[in-house]
Amino acid sequence: MTDSTRIAFSPCPNDTFVFDAWAHGRVPGAPALDVTFADIDITNGVAERRDPAFDLLKVSYAVLPYVLDDYALLPCGGALGRGCGPLVLTREADVDLSDKRVAVPSETSTAYLLFRLWAADTVPGGGVGEIVVMPFHEIMPAVRDGKIDAGLVIHEARFTYQNYGLHKLADMGEHWEATTGLPIPLGAIIARRDLGAEKLRGYADAVRTSVRMAWDAPEASRAYVMEHAQEMDPAVADQHIGLYVNEFTADLGDDGYAAIRGLLTRAAAEGLVPALAPDALAFP
């Protein structure tokens, strides 16, 4: 593995923390990593277009049923856990969303899939008035300023929404965990199948090593994390990493795969995504 590998992931602290060692050439035997930073809505679209410009992508688990013919899910590197679900925020408490405008970060995101499953169970009639897609960092200001009735937020917004005077209407993760008992699948690392099984296994090894190196020496990644953290407070960045980088990042394991299958099977049963093939999640 000596050729350069092209990857696109978000500038969020969990991704920069995970990939810092590999991106800076500290993972023994791994190829050079050519990083492009992109919002999750963009990387989802790249995967759906089968754009050969990237070997690896960080995408939403919700997009997997559409792309797994051409991409393999890596068993590591992604975001999956407990107590880390997306939130629905409003300016006033206890808002009925059945006729409201709701901002979401992407209609192909796992956050939006969890939101639709939650709405089907809890919103009268099972739906909201209108969905508006906007970059996630614009959602809380839009709710605060009354441009939108509610917002579905992800990432560090869990720790900062009160700074905007907003109320938590619901936690998509709490609903998911209460109804399934499973952890919450959020973001996945996928790789092009046409690169071959040997190369994909090498990528997985590099990701695992990069994660473990970040855990072993967290200060080594600090500059890279903060450089791309969009003026985030360092304490919030640490909370973000602590929540989204966990044992499932190093290896999905049985619970991780059960959560992914559970989410996508339930979503398929609701007609929200295509059904997965039985071996779709198998890794080379």
Coordinates of C-alpha atoms in Angstrom, one line a residue:
M1 CA 0.0 0.0 0.0
T2 CA 2.1 2.9 -1.3
D3 CA -0.2 4.8 -3.5
S4 CA -2.2 7.9 -2.3
T5 CA -5.7 7.3 -1.0
R6 CA -8.4 9.9 -1.5
I7 CA -10.9 10.5 1.2
A8 CA -13.7 12.9 2.0
F9 CA -15.1 13.5 5.5
S10 CA -16.5 16.3 7.6
P11 CA -14.3 18.9 9.4
C12 CA -16.0 17.9 12.7
P13 CA -13.8 16.9 15.6
N14 CA -14.7 13.3 15.7
D15 CA -13.5 12.8 12.0
T16 CA -10.4 14.9 12.4
F17 CA -9.5 13.1 15.6
V18 CA -10.0 9.6 14.0
F19 CA -8.0 10.4 10.9
D20 CA -5.3 12.7 12.3
A21 CA -2.6 10.0 12.5
W22 CA -3.2 8.6 9.1
A23 CA -3.6 12.0 7.5
H24 CA -0.2 13.1 8.8
G25 CA 1.7 10.0 7.8
R26 CA 2.1 8.4 11.3
V27 CA 0.3 5.1 10.5
P28 CA 3.0 2.6 9.6
G29 CA 2.6 1.0 6.2
A30 CA -0.5 3.1 5.3
P31 CA -0.7 5.0 2.0
A32 CA -0.6 8.8 2.0
L33 CA -4.1 10.2 2.7
D34 CA -5.4 13.0 0.5
V35 CA -8.2 14.6 2.5
T36 CA -11.1 16.7 1.3
F37 CA -13.4 18.2 3.9
A38 CA -17.1 18.2 3.0
D39 CA -20.4 18.4 4.6
I40 CA -22.3 15.1 5.0
D41 CA -24.9 16.1 2.5
I42 CA -22.1 16.5 -0.1
T43 CA -20.4 13.2 0.7
N44 CA -23.7 11.4 0.5
G45 CA -24.3 12.8 -3.0
V46 CA -20.7 11.8 -4.0
A47 CA -21.5 8.3 -3.0
E48 CA -24.9 8.2 -4.8
R49 CA -23.2 9.5 -8.0
R50 CA -20.5 6.8 -7.7
D51 CA -17.9 9.5 -8.1
P52 CA -14.5 7.8 -8.7
A53 CA -12.6 10.8 -7.4
F54 CA -12.7 9.4 -3.9
D55 CA -11.6 6.0 -2.6
L56 CA -13.1 6.4 0.9
L57 CA -16.1 8.5 2.1
K58 CA -17.7 9.3 5.4
V59 CA -21.5 9.1 4.7
S60 CA -24.8 8.7 6.5
Y61 CA -25.9 5.1 7.3
A62 CA -29.2 6.1 5.7
V63 CA -27.5 6.2 2.3
L64 CA -26.1 2.7 2.5
P65 CA -29.1 0.9 0.8
Y66 CA -28.5 3.1 -2.3
V67 CA -24.7 2.6 -2.7
L68 CA -23.6 -0.8 -1.3
D69 CA -23.5 -2.4 -4.7
D70 CA -20.5 -0.2 -5.4
Y71 CA -19.1 0.5 -1.9
A72 CA -18.3 -1.7 1.0
L73 CA -19.0 -0.6 4.6
L74 CA -15.7 -0.5 6.7
P75 CA -16.1 -2.1 10.1
C76 CA -14.5 0.9 11.8
G77 CA -14.0 4.6 11.7
G78 CA -17.6 5.7 11.8
A79 CA -19.9 7.3 14.3
L80 CA -22.3 5.0 16.3
G81 CA -23.1 5.0 19.9
R82 CA -25.5 5.7 22.8
G83 CA -26.8 9.0 24.0
C84 CA -25.6 10.7 20.8
G85 CA -28.7 11.1 18.7
P86 CA -29.9 14.1 16.8
L87 CA -32.2 16.6 18.5
V88 CA -35.3 18.5 17.4
L89 CA -35.1 22.1 18.6
T90 CA -37.7 24.8 18.8
R91 CA -38.0 28.4 20.1
E92 CA -40.9 27.5 22.4
A93 CA -41.4 24.3 24.4
D94 CA -43.9 21.6 23.4
V95 CA -44.5 22.6 19.8
D96 CA -46.8 20.5 17.6
L97 CA -44.9 20.0 14.3
S98 CA -47.8 18.7 12.2
D99 CA -48.1 22.0 10.3
K100 CA -44.6 23.4 10.9
R101 CA -41.5 24.1 8.8
V102 CA -38.6 21.9 10.0
A103 CA -35.0 22.4 8.9
V104 CA -32.8 19.3 8.4
P105 CA -29.1 18.9 7.5
S106 CA -29.8 16.5 4.7
E107 CA -32.7 14.4 3.4
T108 CA -30.3 11.5 2.9
S109 CA -28.9 11.7 6.4
T110 CA -29.3 9.2 9.2
A111 CA -30.5 12.1 11.3
Y112 CA -33.4 12.6 8.9
L113 CA -34.2 8.9 8.8
L114 CA -34.3 8.8 12.6
F115 CA -36.5 11.9 12.5
R116 CA -39.0 10.3 10.1
L117 CA -39.2 7.2 12.2
W118 CA -39.8 9.3 15.3
A119 CA -42.4 11.5 13.6
A120 CA -44.2 8.4 12.4
D121 CA -44.6 7.3 16.0
T122 CA -45.2 10.7 17.7
V123 CA -46.4 13.5 15.4
P124 CA -50.1 13.5 14.8
G125 CA -50.7 12.2 11.2
G126 CA -47.0 11.1 11.1
G127 CA -45.7 14.1 9.3
V128 CA -44.7 17.7 9.5
G129 CA -45.7 20.7 7.4
E130 CA -42.5 21.2 5.3
I131 CA -38.9 20.0 5.3
V132 CA -36.2 22.5 4.4
V133 CA -32.6 21.4 3.9
M134 CA -29.8 23.7 5.1
P135 CA -26.2 23.3 6.3
F136 CA -26.3 22.1 9.9
H137 CA -24.4 25.1 11.2
E138 CA -27.2 27.4 9.9
I139 CA -30.0 25.6 11.5
M140 CA -29.9 26.9 15.1
P141 CA -29.7 30.6 14.1
A142 CA -32.6 30.0 11.7
V143 CA -34.7 28.6 14.5
R144 CA -33.7 31.3 16.9
D145 CA -34.5 34.1 14.4
G146 CA -37.9 32.6 13.5
K147 CA -37.0 31.7 9.9
I148 CA -37.9 28.1 10.7
D149 CA -40.3 26.6 13.2
A150 CA -38.0 23.7 14.3
G151 CA -34.6 22.3 13.5
L152 CA -33.1 18.9 13.4
V153 CA -29.5 19.3 14.7
I154 CA -26.5 17.0 14.9
H155 CA -22.9 17.0 16.2
E156 CA -21.9 19.6 18.8
A157 CA -25.3 21.3 18.7
R158 CA -26.2 18.9 21.5
F159 CA -23.9 20.9 23.7
T160 CA -24.6 24.4 22.5
Y161 CA -28.3 24.8 21.6
Q162 CA -29.1 26.5 24.9
N163 CA -26.7 29.3 23.9
Y164 CA -29.3 30.1 21.2
G165 CA -32.2 30.2 23.7
L166 CA -33.7 27.1 22.1
H167 CA -35.7 24.2 23.7
K168 CA -35.1 20.5 23.1
L169 CA -38.5 19.2 21.8
A170 CA -37.2 15.6 21.3
D171 CA -34.1 13.4 21.2
M172 CA -34.1 11.1 18.2
G173 CA -31.5 8.9 19.9
E174 CA -33.6 8.5 23.1
H175 CA -36.6 7.4 21.0
W176 CA -34.4 5.0 19.0
E177 CA -32.8 3.4 22.0
A178 CA -36.1 3.2 23.9
T179 CA -37.8 1.4 21.0
T180 CA -35.0 -0.9 20.0
G181 CA -32.4 -1.1 22.8
L182 CA -29.7 -0.7 20.2
P183 CA -27.0 2.0 19.8
I184 CA -27.6 4.8 17.3
P185 CA -26.0 4.5 13.8
L186 CA -25.0 7.9 12.5
G187 CA -22.0 8.0 10.1
A188 CA -20.3 5.3 8.2
I189 CA -16.9 4.9 6.4
I190 CA -17.3 3.3 3.0
A191 CA -14.8 2.3 0.3
R192 CA -15.0 1.6 -3.4
R193 CA -15.4 -2.2 -4.0
D194 CA -13.6 -2.0 -7.3
L195 CA -10.3 -1.3 -5.4
G196 CA -10.2 -4.9 -4.3
A197 CA -10.5 -6.8 -1.0
E198 CA -6.9 -6.6 -0.1
K199 CA -6.8 -2.8 -0.4
L200 CA -10.1 -2.5 1.6
R201 CA -8.7 -4.6 4.4
G202 CA -5.6 -2.4 4.4
Y203 CA -7.8 0.7 4.7
A204 CA -9.6 -0.8 7.7
D205 CA -6.3 -1.7 9.4
A206 CA -5.1 1.9 8.8
V207 CA -8.3 3.4 10.3
R208 CA -8.2 1.2 13.3
T209 CA -4.5 2.1 13.9
S210 CA -5.3 5.8 13.5
V211 CA -8.1 5.6 16.0
R212 CA -5.9 3.8 18.6
M213 CA -3.1 6.2 18.1
A214 CA -5.5 9.1 18.7
W215 CA -6.6 7.5 21.9
D216 CA -3.1 6.8 23.0
A217 CA -1.9 10.4 22.4
P218 CA -4.9 12.7 22.2
E219 CA -2.8 15.9 22.3
A220 CA -1.2 14.9 19.1
S221 CA -4.4 15.5 17.2
R222 CA -5.3 18.8 19.0
A223 CA -4.0 21.2 16.4
Y224 CA -5.6 19.3 13.5
V225 CA -8.9 19.1 15.3
M226 CA -9.1 22.8 16.3
E227 CA -7.9 24.0 12.9
H228 CA -11.1 22.6 11.3
A229 CA -13.5 22.9 14.2
Q230 CA -15.2 26.1 13.0
E231 CA -14.2 28.3 15.9
M232 CA -15.6 25.7 18.4
D233 CA -14.6 26.0 22.0
P234 CA -11.9 23.4 22.8
A235 CA -14.1 22.0 25.7
V236 CA -17.0 21.4 23.3
A237 CA -14.6 19.8 20.8
D238 CA -13.5 17.4 23.6
Q239 CA -17.1 16.6 24.5
H240 CA -17.8 16.0 20.8
I241 CA -14.9 13.5 20.5
G242 CA -15.8 11.8 23.8
L243 CA -19.4 11.2 22.6
Y244 CA -18.8 10.2 19.0
V245 CA -15.5 8.3 19.1
N246 CA -16.0 5.1 21.1
E247 CA -15.6 1.4 21.0
F248 CA -17.8 1.2 17.8
T249 CA -15.3 3.5 16.1
A250 CA -12.5 0.9 16.5
D251 CA -14.8 -2.0 15.6
L252 CA -18.6 -2.2 14.9
G253 CA -18.9 -5.6 16.6
D254 CA -22.1 -7.5 16.9
D255 CA -24.1 -4.7 18.5
G256 CA -22.9 -2.2 15.9
Y257 CA -24.0 -4.4 13.0
A258 CA -27.3 -5.2 14.7
A259 CA -28.0 -1.5 15.1
I260 CA -27.3 -0.8 11.4
R261 CA -29.4 -3.7 10.3
G262 CA -32.1 -2.7 12.7
L263 CA -32.3 0.9 11.5
L264 CA -32.2 0.0 7.8
T265 CA -34.7 -2.9 8.1
R266 CA -37.2 -0.8 10.0
A267 CA -36.7 2.1 7.5
A268 CA -37.3 -0.3 4.6
A269 CA -40.4 -1.7 6.3
E270 CA -41.7 1.9 6.5
G271 CA -41.0 2.4 2.8
L272 CA -38.3 5.0 3.5
V273 CA -35.3 3.2 1.9
P274 CA -34.8 0.1 -0.3
A275 CA -34.4 -3.2 1.4
L276 CA -30.8 -4.4 2.1
A277 CA -29.5 -7.6 0.4
P278 CA -28.7 -10.3 3.1
D279 CA -24.9 -9.9 2.6
A280 CA -24.8 -6.2 1.9
L281 CA -23.0 -5.3 5.0
A282 CA -20.3 -8.0 4.7
F283 CA -16.8 -6.8 4.6
P284 CA -14.1 -8.4 2.4

